[in-house]
């Protein structure tokens, strides 16, 4: 089948492609700065054009490329004991998330995504104090729920960040989070492949077409970290995420 034939499923017109490209670029600007959060930014935009069951596998493909690019420069700072503690829990959560994603009704997923995004934004904006050091036992709920949210909504990285930042120095926490998200993308990618999601060639072609937007976003994000306060920028983005989450809830209630 030709490239045009594979892309014929995505008949959005030039305006739609432009909006999607900008949304993906913005998402990976955030990823380049914070190391997670692509679905929180891109999800509310992409869901205007395709169902959530397509969005999450699409972003997993893009995250797979982006995460390893973030991991390579900082791999020596990874705290292996914490990584090994979280990985099994994350794998269980990812498996449950994929099952829910492929079997729940799309309108319910829309509401859940809106609630999830809004709750995350509210937490980020109002909980400013650094939490006390969490015990290693917290790896079980944080890893499992993080994996569940990662597979179901495309972003569970903030839970890994809460756990790791309470137990490790800044550089080690960031490096370990990058390694964990890299592993998470491999697990989710494998589960979606086994479920037959990537047998749809139009979805793979769409991911290929969006790689330049992803690369541009990462490039901008990495350079912004050298010029702007990461905390101030992420706070601004979080306000936008909150508005997007509330808009999704409103859209569900209006249907």
CSV table of C-alpha atoms in Angstrom, one decimal:
chain,number,residue,atom,x,y,z
A,1,UNK,CA,0.0,0.0,0.0
A,2,UNK,CA,1.3,3.5,-0.8
A,3,UNK,CA,2.1,6.2,1.8
A,4,UNK,CA,-1.0,8.2,0.6
A,5,UNK,CA,-3.1,5.1,1.1
A,6,UNK,CA,-1.8,4.5,4.6
A,7,UNK,CA,-2.5,8.1,5.6
A,8,UNK,CA,-6.0,8.2,4.0
A,9,UNK,CA,-7.4,7.0,7.4
A,10,UNK,CA,-6.3,10.3,8.9
A,11,UNK,CA,-8.3,12.7,6.8
A,12,UNK,CA,-7.8,15.9,8.9
A,13,UNK,CA,-6.8,18.3,6.2
A,14,UNK,CA,-3.9,20.8,6.5
A,15,UNK,CA,-5.3,22.5,9.5
A,16,UNK,CA,-5.7,19.3,11.5
A,17,UNK,CA,-2.2,18.2,10.7
A,18,UNK,CA,-0.8,21.6,11.8
A,19,UNK,CA,-2.7,21.4,15.1
A,20,UNK,CA,-1.5,17.9,15.7
A,21,UNK,CA,2.1,18.7,14.9
A,22,UNK,CA,2.1,21.7,17.2
A,23,UNK,CA,0.5,19.6,20.0
A,24,UNK,CA,3.1,16.9,19.7
A,25,UNK,CA,6.0,19.5,19.5
A,26,UNK,CA,4.6,21.2,22.7
A,27,UNK,CA,4.3,17.8,24.4
A,28,UNK,CA,8.0,17.0,23.8
A,29,UNK,CA,9.1,20.5,24.8
A,30,UNK,CA,7.7,19.5,28.2
A,31,UNK,CA,9.3,16.1,28.0
A,32,UNK,CA,12.6,17.6,27.2
A,33,UNK,CA,12.4,19.8,30.3
A,34,UNK,CA,10.6,17.6,32.9
A,35,UNK,CA,11.3,14.1,31.5
A,36,UNK,CA,7.6,13.1,31.4
A,37,UNK,CA,4.1,14.4,30.7
A,38,UNK,CA,3.7,14.0,26.9
A,39,UNK,CA,0.2,12.6,27.2
A,40,UNK,CA,-0.9,15.3,29.6
A,41,UNK,CA,-0.1,18.0,27.0
A,42,UNK,CA,-0.7,16.2,23.7
A,43,UNK,CA,-3.7,14.0,24.9
A,44,UNK,CA,-6.3,16.8,25.1
A,45,UNK,CA,-5.3,18.0,21.6
A,46,UNK,CA,-5.1,14.6,19.9
A,47,UNK,CA,-8.4,13.4,21.4
A,48,UNK,CA,-10.1,16.0,19.1
A,49,UNK,CA,-9.0,13.9,16.1
A,50,UNK,CA,-8.8,10.3,17.3
A,51,UNK,CA,-9.9,8.0,20.1
A,52,UNK,CA,-7.8,7.6,23.3
A,53,UNK,CA,-7.2,3.9,22.4
A,54,UNK,CA,-5.1,5.2,19.4
A,55,UNK,CA,-3.5,8.1,21.1
A,56,UNK,CA,-1.8,6.2,23.9
A,57,UNK,CA,-0.1,3.6,21.6
A,58,UNK,CA,0.9,6.5,19.2
A,59,UNK,CA,2.6,8.4,22.0
A,60,UNK,CA,4.2,5.2,23.3
A,61,UNK,CA,6.0,4.8,20.0
A,62,UNK,CA,7.2,8.4,20.1
A,63,UNK,CA,8.2,8.2,23.8
A,64,UNK,CA,10.2,5.1,23.0
A,65,UNK,CA,12.5,7.1,20.8
A,66,UNK,CA,12.5,10.2,23.1
A,67,UNK,CA,13.1,8.4,26.4
A,68,UNK,CA,16.3,6.6,25.2
A,69,UNK,CA,17.6,9.9,23.9
A,70,UNK,CA,17.1,11.4,27.4
A,71,UNK,CA,18.6,8.4,29.2
A,72,UNK,CA,21.9,8.0,27.4
A,73,UNK,CA,23.6,11.2,28.8
A,74,UNK,CA,22.7,10.4,32.4
A,75,UNK,CA,22.8,6.6,32.6
A,76,UNK,CA,25.8,6.6,35.1
A,77,UNK,CA,23.6,8.4,37.7
A,78,UNK,CA,20.9,5.7,37.7
A,79,UNK,CA,20.2,4.3,41.2
A,80,UNK,CA,19.9,0.6,40.3
A,81,UNK,CA,18.4,-0.6,43.6
A,82,UNK,CA,15.4,1.8,43.2
A,83,UNK,CA,15.0,0.9,39.6
A,84,UNK,CA,14.9,-2.8,40.3
A,85,UNK,CA,12.4,-2.2,43.1
A,86,UNK,CA,10.0,-0.3,40.9
A,87,UNK,CA,10.2,-2.3,37.7
A,88,UNK,CA,8.2,-5.4,38.6
A,89,UNK,CA,5.4,-3.2,40.1
A,90,UNK,CA,5.4,-1.0,37.0
A,91,UNK,CA,5.1,-4.1,34.7
A,92,UNK,CA,2.0,-5.3,36.6
A,93,UNK,CA,0.4,-1.9,36.4
A,94,UNK,CA,1.2,-1.6,32.7
A,95,UNK,CA,-0.5,-4.9,32.0
A,96,UNK,CA,-3.6,-3.9,33.8
A,97,UNK,CA,-3.7,-0.5,32.1
A,98,UNK,CA,-3.5,-2.1,28.6
A,99,UNK,CA,-6.4,-4.4,29.4
A,100,UNK,CA,-8.5,-1.5,30.6
A,101,UNK,CA,-7.6,0.7,27.7
A,102,UNK,CA,-8.6,-1.8,25.1
A,103,UNK,CA,-11.9,-2.8,26.8
A,104,UNK,CA,-13.4,0.3,28.4
A,105,UNK,CA,-15.9,2.5,26.5
A,106,UNK,CA,-14.4,5.6,24.9
A,107,UNK,CA,-16.7,8.0,26.6
A,108,UNK,CA,-15.8,6.7,30.0
A,109,UNK,CA,-12.1,7.0,29.1
A,110,UNK,CA,-12.7,10.6,28.1
A,111,UNK,CA,-14.1,11.4,31.6
A,112,UNK,CA,-11.3,9.4,33.3
A,113,UNK,CA,-8.6,11.2,31.3
A,114,UNK,CA,-10.1,14.6,32.2
A,115,UNK,CA,-10.3,13.7,35.9
A,116,UNK,CA,-6.7,12.3,35.8
A,117,UNK,CA,-5.3,15.3,34.1
A,118,UNK,CA,-7.1,17.8,36.4
A,119,UNK,CA,-6.1,15.9,39.6
A,120,UNK,CA,-2.4,15.8,38.5
A,121,UNK,CA,-2.5,19.6,37.7
A,122,UNK,CA,-4.1,20.4,41.0
A,123,UNK,CA,-1.5,18.3,42.9
A,124,UNK,CA,1.3,20.0,41.0
A,125,UNK,CA,0.0,23.5,41.6
A,126,UNK,CA,-1.0,23.3,45.2
A,127,UNK,CA,1.4,20.7,46.8
A,128,UNK,CA,4.6,22.7,46.9
A,129,UNK,CA,6.4,21.2,49.9
A,130,UNK,CA,9.0,18.4,49.3
A,131,UNK,CA,7.5,15.3,50.9
A,132,UNK,CA,9.3,13.5,53.7
A,133,UNK,CA,11.5,10.6,52.6
A,134,UNK,CA,9.2,7.7,51.7
A,135,UNK,CA,10.0,4.2,52.7
A,136,UNK,CA,10.9,1.6,50.1
A,137,UNK,CA,7.5,0.0,50.6
A,138,UNK,CA,6.0,2.9,48.7
A,139,UNK,CA,7.6,1.4,45.6
A,140,UNK,CA,4.7,-1.1,45.4
A,141,UNK,CA,1.7,1.4,45.1
A,142,UNK,CA,3.7,4.1,43.3
A,143,UNK,CA,5.2,1.6,40.7
A,144,UNK,CA,1.9,-0.2,40.1
A,145,UNK,CA,-0.3,2.9,39.8
A,146,UNK,CA,2.3,4.6,37.8
A,147,UNK,CA,2.4,1.7,35.3
A,148,UNK,CA,-1.4,1.6,35.3
A,149,UNK,CA,-1.7,5.3,34.5
A,150,UNK,CA,1.2,5.1,32.0
A,151,UNK,CA,-0.6,2.4,30.0
A,152,UNK,CA,-4.1,3.8,30.4
A,153,UNK,CA,-3.5,7.6,30.0
A,154,UNK,CA,0.1,7.7,28.6
A,155,UNK,CA,1.6,9.3,31.7
A,156,UNK,CA,2.4,7.9,35.1
A,157,UNK,CA,5.8,9.6,35.3
A,158,UNK,CA,4.8,12.1,38.0
A,159,UNK,CA,4.2,9.2,40.5
A,160,UNK,CA,7.7,7.9,39.9
A,161,UNK,CA,9.0,11.5,40.4
A,162,UNK,CA,7.2,11.8,43.7
A,163,UNK,CA,8.7,8.6,45.0
A,164,UNK,CA,12.3,9.0,43.6
A,165,UNK,CA,12.6,12.7,44.6
A,166,UNK,CA,11.8,11.8,48.2
A,167,UNK,CA,14.6,9.2,48.3
A,168,UNK,CA,17.4,10.3,46.0
A,169,UNK,CA,19.4,13.4,45.2
A,170,UNK,CA,18.2,15.5,42.3
A,171,UNK,CA,20.5,14.1,39.6
A,172,UNK,CA,20.1,10.5,40.7
A,173,UNK,CA,16.3,10.9,40.9
A,174,UNK,CA,16.1,12.4,37.4
A,175,UNK,CA,18.4,9.8,35.8
A,176,UNK,CA,16.6,6.9,37.5
A,177,UNK,CA,13.2,8.3,36.4
A,178,UNK,CA,14.5,8.5,32.8
A,179,UNK,CA,15.6,4.9,33.0
A,180,UNK,CA,12.3,3.8,34.5
A,181,UNK,CA,10.3,5.6,31.8
A,182,UNK,CA,12.5,4.0,29.2
A,183,UNK,CA,11.7,0.6,30.6
A,184,UNK,CA,8.0,1.5,30.8
A,185,UNK,CA,7.9,2.4,27.1
A,186,UNK,CA,9.5,-1.0,26.3
A,187,UNK,CA,6.9,-2.8,28.4
A,188,UNK,CA,3.9,-0.8,27.0
A,189,UNK,CA,5.3,-1.2,23.5
A,190,UNK,CA,5.5,-4.9,23.9
A,191,UNK,CA,2.1,-5.3,25.4
A,192,UNK,CA,0.5,-3.2,22.6
A,193,UNK,CA,2.3,-5.2,20.0
A,194,UNK,CA,1.1,-8.5,21.5
A,195,UNK,CA,-2.4,-7.1,21.6
A,196,UNK,CA,-2.1,-6.5,17.8
A,197,UNK,CA,-2.4,-2.7,18.1
A,198,UNK,CA,0.6,-2.1,15.9
A,199,UNK,CA,-0.6,-4.4,13.2
A,200,UNK,CA,-2.4,-1.3,11.9
A,201,UNK,CA,0.0,0.2,9.4
A,202,UNK,CA,-1.7,3.6,9.3
A,203,UNK,CA,-0.9,4.1,13.0
A,204,UNK,CA,2.8,3.3,12.4
A,205,UNK,CA,2.9,5.7,9.5
A,206,UNK,CA,1.3,8.4,11.6
A,207,UNK,CA,4.0,8.0,14.2
A,208,UNK,CA,6.7,8.2,11.5
A,209,UNK,CA,5.2,11.4,10.2
A,210,UNK,CA,5.2,13.0,13.7
A,211,UNK,CA,8.8,12.2,14.4
A,212,UNK,CA,10.1,15.6,13.2
A,213,UNK,CA,7.6,17.4,15.5
A,214,UNK,CA,8.8,15.2,18.4
A,215,UNK,CA,12.5,15.9,17.6
A,216,UNK,CA,11.8,19.7,17.3
A,217,UNK,CA,10.1,19.7,20.7
A,218,UNK,CA,12.9,17.8,22.4
A,219,UNK,CA,15.5,20.1,20.9
A,220,UNK,CA,13.6,23.2,22.1
A,221,UNK,CA,13.0,21.7,25.5
A,222,UNK,CA,16.6,20.8,26.2
A,223,UNK,CA,17.7,24.3,25.3
A,224,UNK,CA,15.0,26.0,27.4
A,225,UNK,CA,16.4,24.1,30.4
A,226,UNK,CA,19.6,26.1,30.0
A,227,UNK,CA,17.8,29.5,29.8
A,228,UNK,CA,14.6,29.3,31.9
A,229,UNK,CA,13.7,28.1,35.4
A,230,UNK,CA,12.4,24.6,35.0
A,231,UNK,CA,10.0,25.0,37.9
A,232,UNK,CA,8.5,28.2,36.5
A,233,UNK,CA,8.0,26.7,33.0
A,234,UNK,CA,6.5,23.5,34.3
A,235,UNK,CA,4.2,25.5,36.5
A,236,UNK,CA,2.9,27.5,33.5
A,237,UNK,CA,2.4,24.3,31.5
A,238,UNK,CA,0.5,22.8,34.5
A,239,UNK,CA,-2.0,25.6,34.4
A,240,UNK,CA,-2.6,24.8,30.7
A,241,UNK,CA,-2.9,21.1,31.6
A,242,UNK,CA,-5.5,21.9,34.2
A,243,UNK,CA,-7.6,24.0,31.7
A,244,UNK,CA,-7.4,21.0,29.3
A,245,UNK,CA,-8.5,18.5,31.9
A,246,UNK,CA,-11.5,20.7,32.9
A,247,UNK,CA,-12.4,21.1,29.2
A,248,UNK,CA,-12.4,17.3,28.7
A,249,UNK,CA,-14.7,16.9,31.7
A,250,UNK,CA,-17.0,19.6,30.4
A,251,UNK,CA,-17.0,17.9,27.0
A,252,UNK,CA,-18.0,14.6,28.6
A,253,UNK,CA,-20.8,16.2,30.6
A,254,UNK,CA,-22.2,18.0,27.5
A,255,UNK,CA,-22.5,14.8,25.5
